[in-house]
Coordinates of C-alpha atoms in Angstrom, one line a residue:
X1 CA -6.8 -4.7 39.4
X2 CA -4.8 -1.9 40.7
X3 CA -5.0 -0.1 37.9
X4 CA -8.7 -0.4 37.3
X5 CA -9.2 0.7 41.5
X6 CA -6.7 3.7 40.7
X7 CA -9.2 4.7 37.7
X8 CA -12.5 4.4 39.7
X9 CA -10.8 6.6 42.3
X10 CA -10.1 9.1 39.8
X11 CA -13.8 8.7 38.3
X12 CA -15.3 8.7 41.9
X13 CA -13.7 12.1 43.1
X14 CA -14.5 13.8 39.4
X15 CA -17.6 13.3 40.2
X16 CA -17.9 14.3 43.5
X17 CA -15.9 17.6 42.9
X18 CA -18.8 18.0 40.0
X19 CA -21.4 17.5 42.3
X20 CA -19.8 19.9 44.9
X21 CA -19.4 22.6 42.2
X22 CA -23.3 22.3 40.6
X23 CA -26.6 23.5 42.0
X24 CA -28.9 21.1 43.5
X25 CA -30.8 19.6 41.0
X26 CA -34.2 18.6 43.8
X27 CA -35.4 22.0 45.7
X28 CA -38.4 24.0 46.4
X29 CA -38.3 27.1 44.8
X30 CA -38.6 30.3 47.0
X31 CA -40.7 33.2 46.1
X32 CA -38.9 36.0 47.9
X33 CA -35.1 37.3 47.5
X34 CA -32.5 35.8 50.3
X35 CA -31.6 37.9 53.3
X36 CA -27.8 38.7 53.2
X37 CA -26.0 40.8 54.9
X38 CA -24.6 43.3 53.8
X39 CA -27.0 44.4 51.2
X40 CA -25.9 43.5 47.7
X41 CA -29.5 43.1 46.1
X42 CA -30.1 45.4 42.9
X43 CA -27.7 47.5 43.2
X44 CA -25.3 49.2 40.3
X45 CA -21.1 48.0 40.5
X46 CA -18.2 49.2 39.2
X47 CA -16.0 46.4 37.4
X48 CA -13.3 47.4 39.6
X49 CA -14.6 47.2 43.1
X50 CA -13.8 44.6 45.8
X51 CA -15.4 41.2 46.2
X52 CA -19.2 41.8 47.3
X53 CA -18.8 39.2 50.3
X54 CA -21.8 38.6 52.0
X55 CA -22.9 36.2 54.7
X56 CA -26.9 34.8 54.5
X57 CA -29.4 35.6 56.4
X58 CA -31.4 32.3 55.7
X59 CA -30.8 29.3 58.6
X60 CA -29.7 26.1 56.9
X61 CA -27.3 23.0 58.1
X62 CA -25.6 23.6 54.0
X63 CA -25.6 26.3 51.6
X64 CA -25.2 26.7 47.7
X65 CA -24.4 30.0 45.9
X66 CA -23.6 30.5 42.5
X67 CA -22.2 34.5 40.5
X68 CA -22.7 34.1 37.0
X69 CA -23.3 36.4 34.2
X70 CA -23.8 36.0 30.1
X71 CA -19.9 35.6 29.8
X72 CA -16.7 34.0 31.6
X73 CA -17.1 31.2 34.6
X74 CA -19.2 30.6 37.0
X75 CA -17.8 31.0 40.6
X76 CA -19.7 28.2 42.8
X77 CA -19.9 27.4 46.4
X78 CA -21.5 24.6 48.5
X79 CA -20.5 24.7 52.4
X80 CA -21.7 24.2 56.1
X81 CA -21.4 28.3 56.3
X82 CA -23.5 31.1 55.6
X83 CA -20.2 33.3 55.4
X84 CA -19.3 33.9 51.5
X85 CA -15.8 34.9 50.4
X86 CA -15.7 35.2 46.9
X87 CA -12.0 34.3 45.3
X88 CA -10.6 38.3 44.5
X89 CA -9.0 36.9 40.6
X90 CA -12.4 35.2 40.1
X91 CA -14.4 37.6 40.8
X92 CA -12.7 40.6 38.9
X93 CA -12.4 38.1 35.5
X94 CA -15.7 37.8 35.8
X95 CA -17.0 41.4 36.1
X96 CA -14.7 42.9 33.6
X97 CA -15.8 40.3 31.1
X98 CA -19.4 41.6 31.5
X99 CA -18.8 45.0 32.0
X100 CA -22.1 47.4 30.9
X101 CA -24.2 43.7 31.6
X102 CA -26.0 42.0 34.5
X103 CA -24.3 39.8 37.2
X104 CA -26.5 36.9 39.2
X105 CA -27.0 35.5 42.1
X106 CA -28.0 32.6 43.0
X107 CA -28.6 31.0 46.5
X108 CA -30.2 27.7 47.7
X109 CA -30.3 26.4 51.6
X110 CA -30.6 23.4 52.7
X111 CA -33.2 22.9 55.3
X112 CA -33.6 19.1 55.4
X113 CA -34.7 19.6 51.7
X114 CA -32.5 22.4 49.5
X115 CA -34.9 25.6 48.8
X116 CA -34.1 27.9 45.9
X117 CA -34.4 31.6 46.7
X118 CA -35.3 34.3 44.1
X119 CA -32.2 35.4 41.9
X120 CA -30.4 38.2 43.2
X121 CA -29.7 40.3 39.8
X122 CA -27.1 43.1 40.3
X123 CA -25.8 45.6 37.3
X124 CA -22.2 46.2 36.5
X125 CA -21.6 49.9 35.2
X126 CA -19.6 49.8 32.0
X127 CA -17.3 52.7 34.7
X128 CA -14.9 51.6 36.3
X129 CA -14.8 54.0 39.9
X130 CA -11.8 55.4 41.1
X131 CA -9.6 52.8 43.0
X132 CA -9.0 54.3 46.2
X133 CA -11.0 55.8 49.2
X134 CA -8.9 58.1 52.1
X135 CA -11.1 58.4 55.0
X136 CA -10.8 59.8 58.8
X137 CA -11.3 56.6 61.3
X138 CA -12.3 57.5 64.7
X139 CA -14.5 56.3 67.6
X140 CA -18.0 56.9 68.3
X141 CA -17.3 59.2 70.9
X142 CA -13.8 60.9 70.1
X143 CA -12.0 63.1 73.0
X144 CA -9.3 64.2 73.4
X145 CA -6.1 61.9 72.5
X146 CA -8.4 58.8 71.7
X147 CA -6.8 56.9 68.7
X148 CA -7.8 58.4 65.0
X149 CA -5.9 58.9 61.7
X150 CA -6.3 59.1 57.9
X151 CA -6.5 55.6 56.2
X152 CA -6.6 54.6 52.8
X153 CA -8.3 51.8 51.6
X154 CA -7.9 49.8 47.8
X155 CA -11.4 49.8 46.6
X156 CA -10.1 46.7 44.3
X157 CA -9.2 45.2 47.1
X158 CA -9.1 44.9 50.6
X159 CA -5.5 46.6 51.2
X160 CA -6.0 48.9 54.5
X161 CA -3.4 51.2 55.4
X162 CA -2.3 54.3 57.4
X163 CA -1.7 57.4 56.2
X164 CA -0.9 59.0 59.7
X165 CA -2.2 57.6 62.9
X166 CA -2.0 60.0 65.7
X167 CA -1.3 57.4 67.9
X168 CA 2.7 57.9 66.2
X169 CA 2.8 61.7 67.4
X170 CA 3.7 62.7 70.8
X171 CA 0.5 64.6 72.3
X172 CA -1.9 62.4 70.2
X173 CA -3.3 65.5 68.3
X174 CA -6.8 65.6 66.2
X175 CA -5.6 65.0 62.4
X176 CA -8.4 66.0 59.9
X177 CA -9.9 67.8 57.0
X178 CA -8.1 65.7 54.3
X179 CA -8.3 66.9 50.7
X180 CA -6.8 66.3 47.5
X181 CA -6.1 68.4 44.4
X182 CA -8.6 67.2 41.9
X183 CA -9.0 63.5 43.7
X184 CA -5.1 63.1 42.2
X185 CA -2.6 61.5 45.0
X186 CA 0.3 63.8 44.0
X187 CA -1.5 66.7 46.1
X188 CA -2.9 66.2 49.7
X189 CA -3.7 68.7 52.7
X190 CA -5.0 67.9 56.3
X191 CA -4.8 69.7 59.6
X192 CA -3.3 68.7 62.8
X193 CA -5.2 70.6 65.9
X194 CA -3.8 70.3 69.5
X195 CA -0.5 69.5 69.8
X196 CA 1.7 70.2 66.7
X197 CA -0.7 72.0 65.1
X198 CA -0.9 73.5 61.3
X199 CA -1.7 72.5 58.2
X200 CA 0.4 70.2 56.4
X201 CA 0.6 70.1 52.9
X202 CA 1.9 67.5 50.4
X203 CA 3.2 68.8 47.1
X204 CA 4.6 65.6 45.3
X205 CA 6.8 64.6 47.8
X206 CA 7.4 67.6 49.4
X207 CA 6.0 67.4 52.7
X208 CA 5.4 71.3 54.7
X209 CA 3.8 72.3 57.8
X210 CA 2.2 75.7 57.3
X211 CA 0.9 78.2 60.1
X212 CA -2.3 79.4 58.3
X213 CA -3.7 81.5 61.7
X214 CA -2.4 85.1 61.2
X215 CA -2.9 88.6 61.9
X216 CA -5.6 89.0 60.2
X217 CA -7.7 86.0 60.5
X218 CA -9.8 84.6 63.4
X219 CA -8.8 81.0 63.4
X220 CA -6.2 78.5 61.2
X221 CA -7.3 77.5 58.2
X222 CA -10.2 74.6 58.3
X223 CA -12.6 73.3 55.8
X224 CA -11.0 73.2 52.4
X225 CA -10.9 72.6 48.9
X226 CA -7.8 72.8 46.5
X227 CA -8.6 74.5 43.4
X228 CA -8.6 72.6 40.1
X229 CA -4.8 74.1 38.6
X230 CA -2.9 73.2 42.1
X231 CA -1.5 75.8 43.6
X232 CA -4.4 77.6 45.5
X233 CA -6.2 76.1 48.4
X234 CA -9.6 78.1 49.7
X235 CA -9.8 77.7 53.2
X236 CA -12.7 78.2 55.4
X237 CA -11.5 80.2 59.0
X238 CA -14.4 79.0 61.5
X239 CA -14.8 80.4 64.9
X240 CA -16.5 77.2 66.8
X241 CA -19.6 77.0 69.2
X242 CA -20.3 73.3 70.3
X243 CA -23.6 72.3 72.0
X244 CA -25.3 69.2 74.0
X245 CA -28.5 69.4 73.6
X246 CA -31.8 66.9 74.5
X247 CA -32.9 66.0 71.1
X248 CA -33.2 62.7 70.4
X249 CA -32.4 63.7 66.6
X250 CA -29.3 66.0 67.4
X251 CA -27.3 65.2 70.1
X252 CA -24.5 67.6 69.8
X253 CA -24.9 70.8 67.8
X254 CA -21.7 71.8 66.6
X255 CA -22.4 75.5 64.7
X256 CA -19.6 78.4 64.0
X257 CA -20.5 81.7 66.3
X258 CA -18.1 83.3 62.9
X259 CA -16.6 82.2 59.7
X260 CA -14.9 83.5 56.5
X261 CA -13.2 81.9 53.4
X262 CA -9.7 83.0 52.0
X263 CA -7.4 81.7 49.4
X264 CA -3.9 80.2 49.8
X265 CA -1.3 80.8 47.7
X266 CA 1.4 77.8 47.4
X267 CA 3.7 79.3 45.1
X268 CA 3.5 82.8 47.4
X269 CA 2.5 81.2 50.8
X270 CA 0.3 84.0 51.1
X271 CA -3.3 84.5 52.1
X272 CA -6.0 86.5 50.8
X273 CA -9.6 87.3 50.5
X274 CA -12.8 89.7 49.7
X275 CA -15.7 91.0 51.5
X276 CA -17.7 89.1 49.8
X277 CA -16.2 86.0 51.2
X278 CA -15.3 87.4 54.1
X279 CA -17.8 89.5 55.0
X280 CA -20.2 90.1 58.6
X281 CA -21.9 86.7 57.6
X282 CA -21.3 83.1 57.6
X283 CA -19.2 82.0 54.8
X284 CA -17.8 78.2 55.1
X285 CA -17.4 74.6 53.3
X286 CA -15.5 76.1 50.2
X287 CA -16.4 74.1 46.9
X288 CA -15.0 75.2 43.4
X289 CA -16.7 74.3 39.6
X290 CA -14.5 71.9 37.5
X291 CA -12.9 74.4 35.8
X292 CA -12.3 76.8 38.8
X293 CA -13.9 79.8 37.6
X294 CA -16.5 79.6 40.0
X295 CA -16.2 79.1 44.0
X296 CA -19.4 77.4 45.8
X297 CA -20.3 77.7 49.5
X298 CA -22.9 78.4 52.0
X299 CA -23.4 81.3 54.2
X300 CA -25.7 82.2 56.7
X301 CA -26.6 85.6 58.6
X302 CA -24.4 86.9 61.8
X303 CA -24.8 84.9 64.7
X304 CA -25.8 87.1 67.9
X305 CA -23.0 87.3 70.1
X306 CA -24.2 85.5 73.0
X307 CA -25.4 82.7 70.4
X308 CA -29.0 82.7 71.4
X309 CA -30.0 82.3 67.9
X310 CA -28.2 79.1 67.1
X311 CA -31.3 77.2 66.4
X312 CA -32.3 79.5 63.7
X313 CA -29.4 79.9 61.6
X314 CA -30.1 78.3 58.0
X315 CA -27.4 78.8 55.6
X316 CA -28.1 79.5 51.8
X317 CA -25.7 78.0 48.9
X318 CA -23.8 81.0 47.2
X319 CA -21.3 81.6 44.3
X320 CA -19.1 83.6 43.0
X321 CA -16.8 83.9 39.9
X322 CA -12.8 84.2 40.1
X323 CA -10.1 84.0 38.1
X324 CA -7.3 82.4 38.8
X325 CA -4.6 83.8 36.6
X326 CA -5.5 87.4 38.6
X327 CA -6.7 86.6 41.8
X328 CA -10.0 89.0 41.3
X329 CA -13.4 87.9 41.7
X330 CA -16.6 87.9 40.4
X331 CA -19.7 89.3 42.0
X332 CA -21.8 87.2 44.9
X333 CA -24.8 85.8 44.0
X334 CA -27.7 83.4 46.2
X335 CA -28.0 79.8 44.4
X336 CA -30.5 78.6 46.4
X337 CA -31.9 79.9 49.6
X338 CA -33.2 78.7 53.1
X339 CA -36.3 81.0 52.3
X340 CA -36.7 78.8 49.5
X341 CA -36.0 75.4 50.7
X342 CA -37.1 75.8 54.6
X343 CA -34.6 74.2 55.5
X344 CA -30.5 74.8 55.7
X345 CA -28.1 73.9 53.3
X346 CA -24.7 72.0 53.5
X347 CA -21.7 70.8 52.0
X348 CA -22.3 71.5 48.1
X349 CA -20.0 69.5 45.8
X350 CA -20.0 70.7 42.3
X351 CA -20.4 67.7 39.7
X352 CA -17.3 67.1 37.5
X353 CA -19.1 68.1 34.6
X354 CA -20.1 71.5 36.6
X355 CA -23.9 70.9 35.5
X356 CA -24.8 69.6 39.0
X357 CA -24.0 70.2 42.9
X358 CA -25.2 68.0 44.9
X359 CA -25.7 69.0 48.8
X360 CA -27.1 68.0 52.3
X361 CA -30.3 69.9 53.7
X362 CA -31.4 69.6 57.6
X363 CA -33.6 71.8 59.9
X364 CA -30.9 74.1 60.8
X365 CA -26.7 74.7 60.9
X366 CA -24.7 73.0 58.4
X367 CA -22.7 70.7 61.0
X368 CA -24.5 67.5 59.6
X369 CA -22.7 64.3 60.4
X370 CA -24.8 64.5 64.4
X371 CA -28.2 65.4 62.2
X372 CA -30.6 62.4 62.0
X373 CA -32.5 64.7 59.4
X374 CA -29.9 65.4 57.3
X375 CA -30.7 64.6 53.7
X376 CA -28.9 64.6 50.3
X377 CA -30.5 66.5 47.5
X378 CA -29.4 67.2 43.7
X379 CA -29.7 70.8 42.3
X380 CA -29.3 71.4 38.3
X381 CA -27.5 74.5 37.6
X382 CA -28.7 73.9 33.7
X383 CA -32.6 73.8 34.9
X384 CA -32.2 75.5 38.1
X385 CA -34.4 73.1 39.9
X386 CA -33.6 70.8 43.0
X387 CA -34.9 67.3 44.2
X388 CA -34.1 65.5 46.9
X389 CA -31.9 62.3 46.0
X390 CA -34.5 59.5 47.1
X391 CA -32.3 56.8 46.3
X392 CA -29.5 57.8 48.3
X393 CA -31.6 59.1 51.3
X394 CA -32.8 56.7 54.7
X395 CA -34.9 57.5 58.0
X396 CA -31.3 58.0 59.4
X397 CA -28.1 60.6 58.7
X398 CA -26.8 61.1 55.7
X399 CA -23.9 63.1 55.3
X400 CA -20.6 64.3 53.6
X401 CA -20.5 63.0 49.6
X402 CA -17.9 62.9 47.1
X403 CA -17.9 62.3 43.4
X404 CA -15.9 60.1 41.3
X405 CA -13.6 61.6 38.9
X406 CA -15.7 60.5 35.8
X407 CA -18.8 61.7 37.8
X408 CA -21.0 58.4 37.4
X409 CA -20.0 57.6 40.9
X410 CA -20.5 59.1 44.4
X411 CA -19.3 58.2 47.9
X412 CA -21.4 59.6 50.9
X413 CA -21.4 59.2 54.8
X414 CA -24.4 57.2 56.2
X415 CA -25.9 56.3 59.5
X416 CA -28.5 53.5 58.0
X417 CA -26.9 50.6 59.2
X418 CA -27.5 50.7 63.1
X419 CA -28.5 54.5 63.8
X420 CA -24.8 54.8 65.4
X421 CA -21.8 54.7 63.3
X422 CA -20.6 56.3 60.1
X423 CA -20.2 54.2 57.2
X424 CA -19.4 54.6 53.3
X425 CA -22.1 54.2 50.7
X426 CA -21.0 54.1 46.9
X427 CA -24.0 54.7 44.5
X428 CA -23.8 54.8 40.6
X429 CA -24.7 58.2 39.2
X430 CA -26.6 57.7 35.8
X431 CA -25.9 59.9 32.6
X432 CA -30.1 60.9 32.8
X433 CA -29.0 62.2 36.4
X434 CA -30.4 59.6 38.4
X435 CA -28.9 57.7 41.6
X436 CA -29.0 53.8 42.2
X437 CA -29.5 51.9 45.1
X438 CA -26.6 52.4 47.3
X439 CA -24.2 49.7 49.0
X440 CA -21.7 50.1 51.8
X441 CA -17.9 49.8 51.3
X442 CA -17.2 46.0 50.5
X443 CA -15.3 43.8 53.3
X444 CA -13.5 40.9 53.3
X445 CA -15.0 39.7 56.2
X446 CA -18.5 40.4 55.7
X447 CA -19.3 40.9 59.8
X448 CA -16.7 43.7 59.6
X449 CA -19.5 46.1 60.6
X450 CA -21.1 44.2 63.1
X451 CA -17.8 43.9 64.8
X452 CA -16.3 47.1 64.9
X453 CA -17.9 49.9 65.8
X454 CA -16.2 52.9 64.1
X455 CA -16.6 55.7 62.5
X456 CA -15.8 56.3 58.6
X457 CA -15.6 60.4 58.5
X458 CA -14.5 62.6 54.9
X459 CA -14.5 59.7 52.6
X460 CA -13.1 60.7 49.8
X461 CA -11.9 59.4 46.3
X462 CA -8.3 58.9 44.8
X463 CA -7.1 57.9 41.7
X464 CA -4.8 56.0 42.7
X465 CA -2.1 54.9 45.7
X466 CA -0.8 57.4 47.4
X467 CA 2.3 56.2 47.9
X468 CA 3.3 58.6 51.1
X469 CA 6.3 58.1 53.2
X470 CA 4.9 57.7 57.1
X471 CA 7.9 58.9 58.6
X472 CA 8.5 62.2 56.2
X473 CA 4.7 63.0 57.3
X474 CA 5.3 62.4 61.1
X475 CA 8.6 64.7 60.7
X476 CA 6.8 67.3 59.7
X477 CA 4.2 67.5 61.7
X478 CA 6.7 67.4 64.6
X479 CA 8.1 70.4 62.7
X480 CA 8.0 74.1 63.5
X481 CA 5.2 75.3 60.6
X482 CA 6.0 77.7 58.3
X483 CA 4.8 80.9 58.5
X484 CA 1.9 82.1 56.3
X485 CA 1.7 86.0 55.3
X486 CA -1.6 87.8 54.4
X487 CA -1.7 89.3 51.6
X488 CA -3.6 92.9 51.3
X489 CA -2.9 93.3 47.4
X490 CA -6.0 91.9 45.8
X491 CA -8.5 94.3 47.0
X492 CA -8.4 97.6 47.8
X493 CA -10.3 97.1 51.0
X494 CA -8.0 94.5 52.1
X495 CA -5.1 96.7 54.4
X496 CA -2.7 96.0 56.8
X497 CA -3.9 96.2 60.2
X498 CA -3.6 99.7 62.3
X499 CA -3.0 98.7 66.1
X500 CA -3.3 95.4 65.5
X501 CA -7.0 95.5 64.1
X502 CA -8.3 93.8 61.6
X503 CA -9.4 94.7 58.0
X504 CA -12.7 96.0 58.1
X505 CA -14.5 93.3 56.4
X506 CA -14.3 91.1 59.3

């Protein structure tokens, strides 16, 4: 008797964890997709990234959900909540067993009867993205010695960590402008303003604080983008002018009364530059081709001094060759013009197969992370013709972009959510040169975003952990910098100074 209770036991819960684990078999079927939150409906994934956990939308007293795709197990879930965490070794079996195919969806609510929504049908790319994204964190409102730092996040999972908080350095100094060599770990740069300041630089394991304001140059180093070999670094040198305006659509105007771009030299902690470069105009947001032969940026016309023309200025997107071996450049040519577009053009990042740059336009300046008209558009240097990037674009900002080291991926600031804060948006890049549907950075707890409200500024991709030592970093910052020397041996019209002017070209 004992034995025959022990085996309906055994039957009785087999059957009820089969039940709990299958879709209801009675329901009204739903014409229309389910609301979730975040958006994960017909989008493109890497077979690498995070769980997409979502919660629904949908009121119901119980809730079914089933991923599936051609191959591997289904992952199943039938609660009271609308909150879905999807089981990280599941998940990731699942979508590299289907990589290059289709992953589904499924959802049913039960509302007194169970009703069957519309399949949510997502895409996983047969590339994989690279695994980790460094980003600034910072408040809505940032002043001075409010809590910020550089953060890296595992895009395979949901490891969070510091880089450098500057909530660890005496002064609480602004820490920003993070860049990598070639989105490799082994090579980093950011800038500490304030207290402490300089530039610190990361050479595998080497950790150096560099004073990058000399003689010759109006202001520390600032934007900036390591060139593809290593051991250069082209720095933008901006003068700033920051304004409050009225504008619903532009609340602060932040716009450079002067700028100019120069080269670092690792090896020879020296600085140079060219007219061309450095010149009476404009000339910021450094961005060099794949193969480093070519430097992109955007330059604009003299400001007036009293800045009374700050509405006006529209910046064009220039290039110009260089070789790196000799340090000589190329001559300046106009990519693509305001007078062209009508509008003002912004952070160009050159494709990792160099046929593309892709760019942010607004009305006016280049500053575009406080533009609510800031757009991202696609130019093709092969055709010469630029669009604007519809499927990465909303009714609200959309800023800074990086691609992924294969180039089928890019990450890009984005104001769509609630109009406020910054967040990441990953969208797949296709080989015909066509974006996909975005979706923001994945949580674990899918009402991350409704419950913190920060700001995710620079994101950038890394292939790989960066593996830094926190305390080395905070040592050197606390460091006296080294001292950076310009150089005036790369062009003639580069010469020392004569009573303490500067070389005529600025």
């Amino acid at each position: 008797m004992l034995k025959m209770l022990h085996q309906f036991s055994i039957l009785t819960l087999l059957i009820l964890l089969f039940q709990s684990c299958s879709s209801p078999q009675k329901y009204t079927l739903n014409d229309s997709l389910p609301e979730i939150f975040p958006d994960y409906t017909s989008i493109v994934i890497p077979s690498n990234i995070a769980p997409l956990n979502f919660i629904i939308r949908e009121k119901g007293s119980k809730y079914f959900v089933e991923i599936s795709a051609q191959k591997g197990e289904k992952i199943s879930f039938r609660q009271d909540s609308p909150k879905i965490i999807i089981p990280e070794n599941k998940w990731h079996a699942l979508l590299t067993e289907n990589s290059g195919g289709s992953l589904k969806i499924d959802v049913y609510v039960k509302k007194g009867k169970w009703m069957k929504y519309l399949s949510i049908t997502d895409t996983i790319a047969p590339e994989i993205i690279d695994n980790n994204l460094v980003y600034r964190w910072l408040p809505l409102v940032y002043t001075d010695g409010d809590k910020m730092g550089i953060y890296q996040r595992n895009l395979e999972n949901f490891e969070n960590k510091p880089i450098i908080e500057n909530t660890s350095i005496p002064g609480r100094p602004c820490i920003n402008c993070h860049s990598f060599r070639s989105s490799q770990p082994e090579k980093m740069s950011f800038h500490i303003r304030k207290a402490h300041s300089g530039t610190l630089i990361i050479d595998n394991g080497k950790y150096t604080k560099y004073n990058t304001k000399t003689e010759y140059t109006m202001a520390p180093a600032a934007y900036t983008a390591w060139h593809p070999n290593g051991n250069l670094i082209a720095f933008s040198l901006n003068r700033i002018f920051v304004n409050f305006t009225t504008s619903e659509d532009k609340l602060v105007e932040v716009c450079d009364q002067a700028s100019d771009l120069a080269i670092y030299d690792e090896k020879n902690h020296t600085m140079s530059s060219n007219p061309d470069i450095a010149g009476s105009g404009r000339e910021t947001l450094p961005n060099w081709s794949p193969d480093g032969k070519i430097l992109y940026f955007i330059r604009a016309p003299k400001a007036e001094d009293d800045m009374s023309n700050w509405e006006s200025a529209r910046y064009d997107l220039m290039k110009i060759g260089f070789d790196p071996e000799t340090l000589s450049w190329g001559t300046v040519e106009t990519l693509l013009s305001s007078q062209q577009t009508g509008k003002s053009i912004t952070f160009p990042s050159a494709s990792p197969d160099g046929r593309y740059i892709l760019f942010c336009m607004m009305d006016h300046s280049y500053f575009s992370i406080f533009d609510k008209n800031s757009d991202l558009y696609l130019l093709d240097l092969k055709t010469g013709k630029y669009k604007k990037a519809d499927a990465l674009n909303s009714e609200f900002t959309e800023s800074f972009h990086f691609w992924s080291k294969n180039g089928r991926w890019v990450v890009f600031s984005s104001k769509r959510m609630d109009e406020i804060s910054t967040r990441p948006y990953f969208a797949y890049f296709d080989s015909s040169g066509n974006f996909h549907k975005p979706f923001v950075l994945p949580q674990h707890d899918p009402l991350f975003y409704e419950r913190l409200k920060w700001n995710y500024n620079l994101p950038t991709l890394v292939m790989g952990d960066l593996n830094l030592d926190t305390a080395q970093i905070r040592a050197a910052i606390l460091g006296s910098p080294e001292v950076v020397d310009f150089s005036a041996s790369f062009h003639p019209d580069t010469i020392p100074p004569k009573n303490g002017m500067k070389p005529n070209y600025y």
